[in-house]
Short mmCIF file of N, CA and C in Angstrom, two decimals:
data_model
loop_
_atom_site.label_atom_id
_atom_site.label_comp_id
_atom_site.label_asym_id
_atom_site.label_seq_id
_atom_site.Cartn_x
_atom_site.Cartn_y
_atom_site.Cartn_z
N MET A 288 -15.72 -21.31 32.91
CA MET A 288 -16.05 -20.83 32.18
C MET A 288 -17.74 -20.96 32.15
N ASP A 289 -18.32 -19.73 32.06
CA ASP A 289 -19.69 -20.08 32.10
C ASP A 289 -20.19 -19.84 30.58
N SER A 290 -21.21 -20.53 30.29
CA SER A 290 -21.69 -20.57 29.10
C SER A 290 -21.77 -19.04 27.92
N THR A 291 -22.04 -17.97 28.50
CA THR A 291 -22.06 -16.78 28.13
C THR A 291 -20.80 -16.57 27.82
N ARG A 292 -19.89 -16.68 28.68
CA ARG A 292 -18.56 -16.09 28.33
C ARG A 292 -18.14 -17.51 26.93
N ARG A 293 -17.99 -18.75 27.02
CA ARG A 293 -17.97 -19.76 25.69
C ARG A 293 -18.43 -18.82 24.64
N ARG A 294 -19.69 -18.29 24.45
CA ARG A 294 -20.33 -18.00 23.62
C ARG A 294 -19.63 -16.89 23.23
N ALA A 295 -19.31 -15.64 23.66
CA ALA A 295 -18.73 -14.99 23.72
C ALA A 295 -16.84 -15.00 22.85
N ASP A 296 -16.25 -16.00 23.73
CA ASP A 296 -15.16 -16.32 22.97
C ASP A 296 -15.20 -17.23 22.01
N ALA A 297 -16.00 -17.96 21.44
CA ALA A 297 -16.55 -18.09 20.00
C ALA A 297 -16.69 -17.24 19.55
N ALA A 298 -17.77 -16.39 19.37
CA ALA A 298 -17.73 -15.25 18.53
C ALA A 298 -16.61 -14.72 18.26
N ASP A 299 -15.68 -14.13 19.26
CA ASP A 299 -14.51 -13.74 19.11
C ASP A 299 -13.48 -14.53 18.00
N ASN A 300 -13.63 -15.56 18.39
CA ASN A 300 -13.04 -16.97 17.71
C ASN A 300 -13.04 -16.44 16.24
N ARG A 301 -14.51 -16.60 15.99
CA ARG A 301 -14.86 -16.94 14.45
C ARG A 301 -14.78 -15.41 13.76
N ALA A 302 -14.70 -14.35 14.81
CA ALA A 302 -14.36 -13.45 13.65
C ALA A 302 -13.21 -12.65 13.48
N ARG A 303 -12.45 -13.56 14.25
CA ARG A 303 -10.85 -13.19 14.29
C ARG A 303 -10.37 -14.39 13.06
N ILE A 304 -11.26 -15.55 12.78
CA ILE A 304 -10.53 -16.54 11.61
C ILE A 304 -11.42 -15.78 10.25
N ILE A 305 -12.41 -14.89 10.50
CA ILE A 305 -12.76 -14.39 8.91
C ILE A 305 -11.68 -13.30 8.75
N ARG A 306 -11.52 -12.21 9.93
CA ARG A 306 -10.19 -11.09 9.52
C ARG A 306 -9.35 -11.47 8.61
N ALA A 307 -8.89 -13.04 9.67
CA ALA A 307 -7.65 -13.30 8.93
C ALA A 307 -7.55 -13.85 7.61
N ALA A 308 -8.79 -15.04 7.42
CA ALA A 308 -8.55 -15.15 6.27
C ALA A 308 -8.92 -14.25 5.11
N ARG A 309 -9.77 -13.06 5.29
CA ARG A 309 -9.79 -12.25 4.23
C ARG A 309 -7.89 -11.46 3.99
N GLU A 310 -7.53 -11.81 5.04
CA GLU A 310 -6.11 -10.54 4.75
C GLU A 310 -5.61 -11.89 3.81
N VAL A 311 -5.68 -13.12 4.09
CA VAL A 311 -4.75 -14.13 3.52
C VAL A 311 -5.19 -14.04 2.31
N ILE A 312 -6.43 -14.00 2.00
CA ILE A 312 -7.29 -14.05 0.62
C ILE A 312 -6.23 -12.79 -0.39
N ALA A 313 -6.85 -11.80 0.41
CA ALA A 313 -6.30 -10.74 -0.60
C ALA A 313 -4.75 -10.47 -0.55
N ASN A 314 -3.56 -11.61 0.20
CA ASN A 314 -2.24 -11.15 0.18
C ASN A 314 -1.71 -12.26 -0.40
N ALA A 315 -2.03 -13.54 -0.36
CA ALA A 315 -1.29 -14.76 -0.63
C ALA A 315 -1.57 -15.46 -2.23
N GLU A 316 -0.99 -16.23 -2.64
CA GLU A 316 -0.88 -16.78 -3.66
C GLU A 316 -1.88 -18.09 -3.52
N GLU A 317 -1.59 -18.78 -2.47
CA GLU A 317 -2.56 -19.80 -2.11
C GLU A 317 -3.00 -19.75 -0.49
N VAL A 318 -4.43 -19.98 -0.51
CA VAL A 318 -5.14 -20.03 0.58
C VAL A 318 -5.03 -21.19 1.54
N LYS A 319 -4.05 -20.93 2.37
CA LYS A 319 -4.19 -21.94 3.44
C LYS A 319 -4.62 -21.96 4.72
N LEU A 320 -5.32 -23.11 5.69
CA LEU A 320 -6.04 -23.02 6.22
C LEU A 320 -5.19 -23.14 7.53
N ASN A 321 -4.13 -23.86 7.65
CA ASN A 321 -3.53 -23.66 8.76
C ASN A 321 -2.60 -22.25 9.08
N ALA A 322 -2.46 -21.50 7.75
CA ALA A 322 -2.04 -20.02 8.04
C ALA A 322 -3.10 -19.22 8.51
N ILE A 323 -4.08 -19.53 8.20
CA ILE A 323 -5.39 -18.78 8.70
C ILE A 323 -5.55 -18.79 10.34
N ALA A 324 -5.67 -20.17 10.34
CA ALA A 324 -5.94 -20.58 11.81
C ALA A 324 -4.48 -19.75 13.10
N LYS A 325 -3.47 -19.32 12.17
CA LYS A 325 -2.08 -19.26 12.78
C LYS A 325 -2.45 -17.91 13.21
N GLN A 326 -2.55 -17.11 11.57
CA GLN A 326 -2.86 -15.84 11.87
C GLN A 326 -4.23 -15.15 12.94
N ALA A 327 -4.90 -16.08 13.13
CA ALA A 327 -6.16 -15.92 13.70
C ALA A 327 -5.82 -16.01 14.96
N GLY A 328 -4.79 -16.61 15.49
CA GLY A 328 -4.04 -16.78 16.98
C GLY A 328 -5.15 -18.04 17.62
N VAL A 329 -5.97 -19.01 16.83
CA VAL A 329 -7.04 -20.15 17.05
C VAL A 329 -5.99 -21.42 16.51
N GLY A 330 -6.34 -22.53 16.85
CA GLY A 330 -6.06 -23.94 17.16
C GLY A 330 -6.86 -23.96 15.54
N GLN A 331 -6.38 -25.51 14.40
CA GLN A 331 -7.00 -25.78 13.51
C GLN A 331 -8.61 -26.46 13.71
N GLY A 332 -8.67 -26.91 15.01
CA GLY A 332 -9.77 -27.64 15.69
C GLY A 332 -10.84 -26.59 15.69
N THR A 333 -10.24 -25.40 16.32
CA THR A 333 -11.29 -24.40 16.45
C THR A 333 -11.89 -23.48 14.82
N LEU A 334 -10.84 -23.15 14.38
CA LEU A 334 -11.48 -23.36 12.95
C LEU A 334 -12.25 -24.26 12.03
N TYR A 335 -12.06 -25.45 11.82
CA TYR A 335 -12.72 -26.38 11.81
C TYR A 335 -13.99 -26.41 12.25
N ARG A 336 -14.16 -25.94 13.33
CA ARG A 336 -15.98 -26.18 14.49
C ARG A 336 -16.39 -25.01 13.89
N HIS A 337 -15.97 -24.22 13.21
CA HIS A 337 -16.88 -22.39 12.69
C HIS A 337 -16.59 -22.99 10.97
N PHE A 338 -16.04 -23.68 10.61
CA PHE A 338 -15.65 -23.69 9.31
C PHE A 338 -15.41 -25.41 8.95
N PRO A 339 -16.28 -25.89 8.91
CA PRO A 339 -15.84 -27.46 8.68
C PRO A 339 -15.33 -27.81 7.62
N THR A 340 -15.40 -26.61 6.18
CA THR A 340 -14.79 -26.94 4.95
C THR A 340 -14.12 -25.52 4.52
N ARG A 341 -12.87 -25.83 3.58
CA ARG A 341 -12.50 -24.27 3.05
C ARG A 341 -13.43 -23.61 2.17
N GLU A 342 -14.00 -24.32 1.71
CA GLU A 342 -15.67 -23.72 0.92
C GLU A 342 -16.35 -22.87 1.90
N ASP A 343 -16.50 -23.05 3.15
CA ASP A 343 -17.65 -22.82 3.78
C ASP A 343 -16.74 -21.56 4.67
N LEU A 344 -15.82 -21.48 4.82
CA LEU A 344 -14.70 -20.25 5.75
C LEU A 344 -14.51 -19.47 4.33
N LEU A 345 -14.24 -19.41 2.99
CA LEU A 345 -14.13 -18.43 1.89
C LEU A 345 -15.83 -17.90 1.86
N ALA A 346 -16.76 -18.62 1.80
CA ALA A 346 -18.31 -18.43 1.33
C ALA A 346 -18.29 -17.03 2.85
N GLU A 347 -18.02 -17.69 3.72
CA GLU A 347 -18.82 -16.64 4.60
C GLU A 347 -17.81 -15.71 4.35
N VAL A 348 -16.70 -15.46 4.16
CA VAL A 348 -15.81 -14.39 4.29
C VAL A 348 -16.48 -13.40 3.15
N TYR A 349 -16.50 -14.20 2.13
CA TYR A 349 -17.24 -13.59 0.60
C TYR A 349 -18.97 -12.63 0.93
N ARG A 350 -19.75 -13.35 1.66
CA ARG A 350 -20.80 -12.98 1.83
C ARG A 350 -20.74 -11.71 3.59
N GLU A 351 -19.99 -11.85 4.11
CA GLU A 351 -19.88 -10.94 5.11
C GLU A 351 -19.02 -9.34 3.91
N ASP A 352 -18.41 -9.66 3.21
CA ASP A 352 -17.58 -8.75 2.42
C ASP A 352 -19.04 -8.10 1.38
N VAL A 353 -19.90 -8.80 0.82
CA VAL A 353 -21.16 -8.31 0.43
C VAL A 353 -21.85 -7.43 1.13
N GLY A 354 -22.24 -8.22 2.34
CA GLY A 354 -23.06 -7.54 3.57
C GLY A 354 -22.64 -5.73 3.79
N GLU A 355 -21.55 -5.82 3.86
CA GLU A 355 -20.53 -4.51 4.40
C GLU A 355 -20.97 -3.29 3.30
N LEU A 356 -20.74 -4.30 1.79
CA LEU A 356 -20.37 -3.37 0.99
C LEU A 356 -21.84 -2.77 0.60
N VAL A 357 -23.15 -3.67 0.76
CA VAL A 357 -24.11 -3.01 0.68
C VAL A 357 -24.55 -2.10 1.92
N ALA A 358 -24.21 -2.49 2.99
CA ALA A 358 -24.32 -1.70 4.05
C ALA A 358 -24.00 -0.02 3.98
N ALA A 359 -22.99 0.02 3.46
CA ALA A 359 -22.06 0.92 3.27
C ALA A 359 -23.02 2.19 1.98
N ALA A 360 -23.88 1.77 1.42
CA ALA A 360 -24.33 2.76 0.47
C ALA A 360 -25.37 3.63 0.92
N PRO A 361 -26.00 3.33 1.77
CA PRO A 361 -26.72 4.68 2.87
C PRO A 361 -26.36 5.69 3.71
N ALA A 362 -25.19 5.19 4.38
CA ALA A 362 -24.26 5.79 4.83
C ALA A 362 -23.70 6.48 4.39
N LEU A 363 -23.06 6.10 2.94
CA LEU A 363 -21.99 7.14 2.68
C LEU A 363 -23.40 8.28 1.49
N LEU A 364 -24.22 7.66 1.20
CA LEU A 364 -25.66 8.80 0.77
C LEU A 364 -25.79 9.66 1.58
N ALA A 365 -25.90 9.21 3.23
CA ALA A 365 -26.27 10.62 4.36
C ALA A 365 -25.48 11.27 4.35
N GLU A 366 -24.04 11.10 3.98
CA GLU A 366 -22.67 12.17 4.34
C GLU A 366 -22.47 12.78 3.45
N HIS A 367 -22.56 12.38 2.03
CA HIS A 367 -22.28 13.33 0.93
C HIS A 367 -23.42 12.80 -0.28
N GLU A 368 -22.60 14.43 -1.53
CA GLU A 368 -24.02 14.13 -2.47
C GLU A 368 -23.73 12.75 -3.53
N PRO A 369 -24.32 12.84 -4.13
CA PRO A 369 -24.62 11.24 -4.60
C PRO A 369 -23.01 10.54 -5.58
N LEU A 370 -22.70 11.60 -6.48
CA LEU A 370 -21.60 11.04 -7.20
C LEU A 370 -20.29 10.70 -5.88
N THR A 371 -20.24 12.04 -4.91
CA THR A 371 -18.86 11.52 -4.17
C THR A 371 -19.24 10.74 -3.44
N ALA A 372 -20.42 9.77 -3.04
CA ALA A 372 -21.10 8.91 -2.35
C ALA A 372 -20.36 7.47 -3.05
N LEU A 373 -20.75 7.44 -4.51
CA LEU A 373 -20.51 6.74 -4.96
C LEU A 373 -18.97 6.23 -5.31
N ALA A 374 -18.10 7.80 -5.36
CA ALA A 374 -16.95 7.40 -5.86
C ALA A 374 -16.37 6.76 -4.43
N ARG A 375 -16.74 7.03 -3.30
CA ARG A 375 -16.10 6.55 -1.79
C ARG A 375 -16.53 4.73 -2.09
N TRP A 376 -18.21 4.86 -2.18
CA TRP A 376 -18.01 2.94 -2.57
C TRP A 376 -17.33 2.17 -3.64
N PHE A 377 -17.05 2.74 -4.42
CA PHE A 377 -16.45 2.06 -5.38
C PHE A 377 -14.88 2.09 -4.86
N ASP A 378 -14.19 2.58 -3.99
CA ASP A 378 -13.27 2.38 -3.29
C ASP A 378 -12.89 1.33 -2.63
N ARG A 379 -14.31 0.89 -1.71
CA ARG A 379 -14.28 0.07 -1.19
C ARG A 379 -14.43 -1.42 -2.10
N VAL A 380 -15.47 -0.73 -3.17
CA VAL A 380 -15.40 -2.43 -4.25
C VAL A 380 -14.15 -2.52 -4.78
N VAL A 381 -13.37 -1.54 -4.96
CA VAL A 381 -11.61 -2.33 -4.85
C VAL A 381 -11.36 -3.43 -3.70
N ASP A 382 -11.45 -3.29 -2.34
CA ASP A 382 -11.05 -4.43 -1.49
C ASP A 382 -11.91 -5.22 -1.61
N TYR A 383 -13.54 -5.15 -1.93
CA TYR A 383 -13.92 -6.51 -1.96
C TYR A 383 -13.51 -6.79 -3.77
N ALA A 384 -13.49 -6.27 -4.37
CA ALA A 384 -13.12 -6.98 -5.34
C ALA A 384 -12.13 -7.96 -5.09
N GLN A 385 -10.91 -7.64 -4.92
CA GLN A 385 -9.86 -8.61 -4.22
C GLN A 385 -10.24 -9.30 -3.66
N VAL A 386 -10.77 -9.66 -2.86
CA VAL A 386 -11.20 -10.68 -1.82
C VAL A 386 -11.88 -11.81 -2.62
N LYS A 387 -12.80 -10.73 -3.40
CA LYS A 387 -13.54 -11.53 -4.61
C LYS A 387 -12.95 -12.76 -5.20
N ARG A 388 -11.64 -12.26 -6.22
CA ARG A 388 -11.18 -12.79 -6.67
C ARG A 388 -10.62 -14.07 -6.08
N GLY A 389 -9.84 -13.67 -4.70
CA GLY A 389 -9.33 -14.55 -3.86
C GLY A 389 -10.24 -16.17 -4.01
N VAL A 390 -11.53 -15.13 -3.47
CA VAL A 390 -12.29 -16.46 -3.17
C VAL A 390 -12.95 -17.05 -4.37
N PHE A 391 -13.29 -16.68 -5.55
CA PHE A 391 -13.43 -17.49 -6.48
C PHE A 391 -12.12 -18.67 -7.07
N ALA A 392 -10.97 -17.83 -6.80
CA ALA A 392 -9.81 -18.79 -7.50
C ALA A 392 -9.55 -19.45 -6.72
N ALA A 393 -10.29 -19.52 -4.99
CA ALA A 393 -9.94 -20.92 -4.24
C ALA A 393 -11.27 -21.82 -4.06
N VAL A 394 -12.11 -21.58 -4.46
CA VAL A 394 -13.41 -22.39 -4.38
C VAL A 394 -14.18 -22.85 -5.90
N GLU A 395 -14.50 -24.19 -5.85
CA GLU A 395 -15.21 -25.12 -7.04
C GLU A 395 -16.10 -23.88 -7.60
N ALA A 396 -16.12 -24.30 -8.93
CA ALA A 396 -17.00 -23.40 -10.05
C ALA A 396 -18.43 -23.21 -9.18
N SER A 397 -18.52 -24.59 -8.63
CA SER A 397 -20.10 -24.73 -8.13
C SER A 397 -20.11 -24.00 -6.78
N VAL A 398 -19.65 -23.27 -6.15
CA VAL A 398 -19.49 -22.81 -5.12
C VAL A 398 -19.87 -21.31 -5.40
N TRP A 399 -18.15 -21.08 -6.22
CA TRP A 399 -18.66 -19.38 -7.00
C TRP A 399 -20.03 -18.94 -7.64
N GLN A 400 -20.55 -20.17 -8.70
CA GLN A 400 -21.59 -19.56 -9.15
C GLN A 400 -22.82 -19.29 -8.17
N ASP A 401 -22.78 -19.72 -6.88
CA ASP A 401 -23.66 -19.76 -5.93
C ASP A 401 -23.37 -18.39 -5.42
N LEU A 402 -22.55 -18.30 -4.95
CA LEU A 402 -21.54 -16.95 -4.22
C LEU A 402 -22.15 -15.78 -5.13
N SER A 403 -21.97 -15.56 -6.58
CA SER A 403 -21.99 -15.10 -7.54
C SER A 403 -23.67 -14.28 -7.87
N ALA A 404 -24.33 -15.40 -7.16
CA ALA A 404 -25.67 -15.02 -7.54
C ALA A 404 -26.25 -14.26 -6.38
N HIS A 405 -25.98 -14.91 -5.00
CA HIS A 405 -26.24 -14.15 -4.03
C HIS A 405 -25.56 -12.61 -3.99
N SER A 406 -24.82 -12.30 -4.35
CA SER A 406 -24.18 -11.14 -4.55
C SER A 406 -24.76 -9.86 -5.49
N LEU A 407 -25.06 -10.96 -6.32
CA LEU A 407 -25.60 -9.61 -7.77
C LEU A 407 -26.68 -8.75 -7.33
N GLY A 408 -27.92 -9.53 -6.51
CA GLY A 408 -28.97 -8.68 -6.17
C GLY A 408 -28.77 -7.73 -5.71
N PRO A 409 -28.54 -7.81 -4.31
CA PRO A 409 -27.88 -7.10 -3.50
C PRO A 409 -26.76 -5.83 -3.53
N ILE A 410 -25.72 -6.09 -4.59
CA ILE A 410 -25.08 -5.14 -4.73
C ILE A 410 -25.76 -4.24 -5.99
N GLY A 411 -26.60 -5.08 -7.04
CA GLY A 411 -27.54 -4.12 -8.04
C GLY A 411 -28.68 -2.97 -7.32
N ASP A 412 -29.06 -3.46 -6.07
CA ASP A 412 -29.80 -2.82 -5.42
C ASP A 412 -29.18 -1.46 -4.82
N ALA A 413 -27.84 -1.73 -4.28
CA ALA A 413 -27.11 -0.63 -3.55
C ALA A 413 -26.87 0.05 -4.89
N LEU A 414 -26.34 -0.10 -5.99
CA LEU A 414 -25.78 0.69 -7.14
C LEU A 414 -27.05 1.45 -7.27
N THR A 415 -28.16 1.09 -7.34
CA THR A 415 -29.51 1.35 -8.09
C THR A 415 -29.85 2.67 -7.09
N THR A 416 -29.68 2.63 -5.66
CA THR A 416 -29.46 3.73 -4.42
C THR A 416 -28.96 4.93 -4.57
N PHE A 417 -27.95 4.44 -5.43
CA PHE A 417 -26.52 5.59 -5.71
C PHE A 417 -26.97 6.48 -7.20
N LEU A 418 -27.13 5.59 -8.28
CA LEU A 418 -27.78 5.68 -9.28
C LEU A 418 -29.15 6.91 -9.25
N ASP A 419 -29.63 6.37 -8.16
CA ASP A 419 -31.15 7.05 -8.51
C ASP A 419 -31.30 8.56 -7.76
N ALA A 420 -29.81 8.58 -7.14
CA ALA A 420 -29.93 9.75 -5.69
C ALA A 420 -29.10 10.72 -6.60
N GLY A 421 -27.92 10.60 -7.82
CA GLY A 421 -27.29 10.91 -9.11
C GLY A 421 -27.99 11.86 -9.57
N LYS A 422 -29.29 10.48 -10.09
CA LYS A 422 -29.87 10.95 -11.15
C LYS A 422 -30.90 12.37 -10.94
N ALA A 423 -31.56 11.95 -9.29
CA ALA A 423 -32.47 13.22 -8.86
C ALA A 423 -31.60 14.31 -8.79
N ASP A 424 -30.45 14.26 -8.36
CA ASP A 424 -29.72 15.74 -8.22
C ASP A 424 -29.38 16.30 -9.90
N GLY A 425 -29.16 15.29 -10.58
CA GLY A 425 -28.49 15.76 -11.88
C GLY A 425 -26.95 15.68 -12.08
N THR A 426 -26.10 14.58 -11.02
CA THR A 426 -24.77 14.47 -11.36
C THR A 426 -24.73 13.10 -11.92
N ILE A 427 -25.23 11.95 -12.14
CA ILE A 427 -25.40 11.08 -12.78
C ILE A 427 -26.24 11.22 -13.86
N ARG A 428 -25.69 10.56 -15.15
CA ARG A 428 -26.87 10.01 -16.39
C ARG A 428 -28.09 9.96 -16.30
N PRO A 429 -28.82 10.24 -17.03
CA PRO A 429 -30.28 9.30 -16.45
C PRO A 429 -30.21 8.13 -17.35
N ASP A 430 -29.36 7.65 -18.40
CA ASP A 430 -29.40 6.87 -19.06
C ASP A 430 -28.69 5.47 -18.47
N ILE A 431 -28.19 5.56 -17.16
CA ILE A 431 -27.74 4.29 -16.60
C ILE A 431 -28.08 3.35 -15.81
N ASP A 432 -27.89 2.57 -15.49
CA ASP A 432 -28.81 1.65 -14.92
C ASP A 432 -27.74 0.52 -14.05
N ALA A 433 -28.01 0.19 -13.05
CA ALA A 433 -27.21 -0.70 -11.87
C ALA A 433 -26.43 -2.15 -12.92
N ARG A 434 -27.27 -2.79 -13.77
CA ARG A 434 -26.90 -3.41 -15.04
C ARG A 434 -25.62 -2.85 -15.49
N ASP A 435 -25.72 -1.71 -16.17
CA ASP A 435 -24.67 -1.34 -16.82
C ASP A 435 -23.36 -0.76 -15.99
N VAL A 436 -23.39 -0.55 -14.52
CA VAL A 436 -22.24 -0.62 -13.85
C VAL A 436 -21.65 -1.67 -13.17
N ILE A 437 -22.39 -2.79 -13.41
CA ILE A 437 -21.87 -4.01 -12.78
C ILE A 437 -21.16 -4.70 -13.79
N LEU A 438 -21.98 -4.26 -15.36
CA LEU A 438 -21.12 -4.54 -16.31
C LEU A 438 -19.66 -4.26 -16.77
N LEU A 439 -19.86 -3.01 -16.38
CA LEU A 439 -18.28 -2.02 -16.56
C LEU A 439 -17.64 -2.35 -15.40
N ILE A 440 -17.75 -2.55 -13.75
CA ILE A 440 -16.87 -2.87 -12.94
C ILE A 440 -16.73 -4.17 -12.88
N GLY A 441 -17.01 -5.02 -14.01
CA GLY A 441 -16.74 -6.82 -14.10
C GLY A 441 -15.13 -7.03 -14.29
N TYR A 442 -14.59 -5.78 -15.20
CA TYR A 442 -13.12 -6.13 -15.62
C TYR A 442 -12.15 -6.24 -14.43
N LEU A 443 -12.66 -5.56 -13.23
CA LEU A 443 -11.88 -5.64 -11.81
C LEU A 443 -11.05 -7.70 -11.94
N THR A 444 -11.96 -8.63 -12.75
CA THR A 444 -11.74 -9.87 -12.19
C THR A 444 -10.63 -10.08 -13.54
N ARG A 445 -10.25 -9.23 -14.40
CA ARG A 445 -9.25 -9.62 -15.39
C ARG A 445 -8.01 -8.87 -15.18
N LEU A 446 -8.18 -8.36 -14.17
CA LEU A 446 -6.73 -7.52 -13.79
C LEU A 446 -5.77 -8.31 -13.01
N GLU A 447 -4.34 -8.41 -13.34
CA GLU A 447 -3.30 -9.57 -12.82
C GLU A 447 -3.67 -8.66 -11.00
N GLN A 448 -2.50 -9.31 -10.62
CA GLN A 448 -2.44 -9.37 -8.90
C GLN A 448 -1.42 -8.24 -9.09
N ALA A 449 -0.53 -8.24 -10.07
CA ALA A 449 0.70 -6.96 -9.96
C ALA A 449 0.11 -5.83 -10.20
N GLU A 450 -0.92 -6.02 -11.07
CA GLU A 450 -1.10 -4.23 -11.45
C GLU A 450 -2.68 -3.82 -10.74
N TRP A 451 -2.74 -4.87 -9.90
CA TRP A 451 -3.80 -4.82 -9.00
C TRP A 451 -3.80 -2.91 -8.35
N ASP A 452 -3.01 -2.74 -7.68
CA ASP A 452 -2.50 -1.51 -6.89
C ASP A 452 -2.60 -0.38 -7.58
N THR A 453 -2.26 -0.49 -8.84
CA THR A 453 -1.96 0.82 -9.91
C THR A 453 -2.96 1.35 -11.23
N ARG A 454 -3.96 -0.32 -10.96
CA ARG A 454 -5.05 0.12 -11.85
C ARG A 454 -6.61 0.19 -11.42
N ALA A 455 -6.39 -0.71 -10.51
CA ALA A 455 -8.48 -0.60 -9.70
C ALA A 455 -8.77 0.48 -9.45
N ARG A 456 -8.35 1.03 -8.71
CA ARG A 456 -8.87 2.69 -8.29
C ARG A 456 -8.85 3.41 -9.93
N HIS A 457 -8.08 3.45 -10.11
CA HIS A 457 -7.68 4.31 -11.57
C HIS A 457 -8.92 4.36 -12.66
N LEU A 458 -9.41 2.96 -12.85
CA LEU A 458 -9.92 2.33 -13.88
C LEU A 458 -11.65 2.60 -12.87
N LEU A 459 -11.70 2.68 -12.17
CA LEU A 459 -13.12 2.46 -11.12
C LEU A 459 -13.30 4.41 -11.67
N HIS A 460 -12.60 5.20 -11.31
CA HIS A 460 -12.55 6.93 -11.23
C HIS A 460 -12.88 6.58 -13.03
N VAL A 461 -12.57 6.11 -13.79
CA VAL A 461 -12.51 6.10 -15.17
C VAL A 461 -14.07 6.10 -15.71
N VAL A 462 -14.68 4.75 -14.87
CA VAL A 462 -15.76 4.51 -15.08
C VAL A 462 -16.68 5.90 -14.06
N LEU A 463 -16.53 6.30 -13.15
CA LEU A 463 -17.01 7.12 -12.28
C LEU A 463 -17.59 8.36 -13.00
N ASP A 464 -16.51 8.83 -14.29
CA ASP A 464 -16.33 9.77 -15.20
C ASP A 464 -17.51 9.62 -16.03
N GLY A 465 -17.50 8.43 -16.72
CA GLY A 465 -18.48 7.86 -17.75
C GLY A 465 -19.83 8.34 -16.89
N LEU A 466 -20.20 8.21 -16.07
CA LEU A 466 -21.60 8.06 -15.16
C LEU A 466 -21.51 9.85 -14.87
N ARG A 467 -21.13 10.38 -15.13
CA ARG A 467 -21.19 12.02 -14.68
C ARG A 467 -22.13 12.27 -15.49
N GLY A 468 -23.43 13.24 -14.81
CA GLY A 468 -24.22 13.63 -15.54
C GLY A 468 -23.65 14.77 -16.46
N ARG A 469 -24.50 15.07 -17.98
CA ARG A 469 -24.00 16.02 -19.11
C ARG A 469 -24.54 17.18 -18.42
N GLU A 470 -23.49 18.36 -18.47
CA GLU A 470 -23.96 19.39 -18.73
C GLU A 470 -23.97 20.30 -19.25
#
């Protein structure tokens, strides 16, 4: 196998490991690396070559989710009016928050503090993009800033797994209603 093909295989293995980890984090009580390797269709050696520790893997899943969440903001605003775009982004926030809960539960406090600090800036910037667009067209209240929204959606970390499906999106819609501009 030539080196280009090997690199492509390695990149594919890495992506499959991250996808499998995201699914395990979102759906399992305990994050086990052997279960992730099996679900990804790779051996444990391959998993450990890409991610030497559990924290390395979980941190990468979290970073990718933050990146995808932030990248979605301009695309959603290009396709929808600001309030609708924010509502659709909130739907993505629910999925992100579920993985975030799993990651934070599975890593040590020092690791999650670093991850949390890494995400607040980009997520705040994405929220500011939505809020500024909504303020400009009058659909979002002028007295709201990104920090307000981050504090409001922080409740997602308090939901029990058993109530996640019934409450997470509903409560984000309640937050969204509170952001609406006064008519």
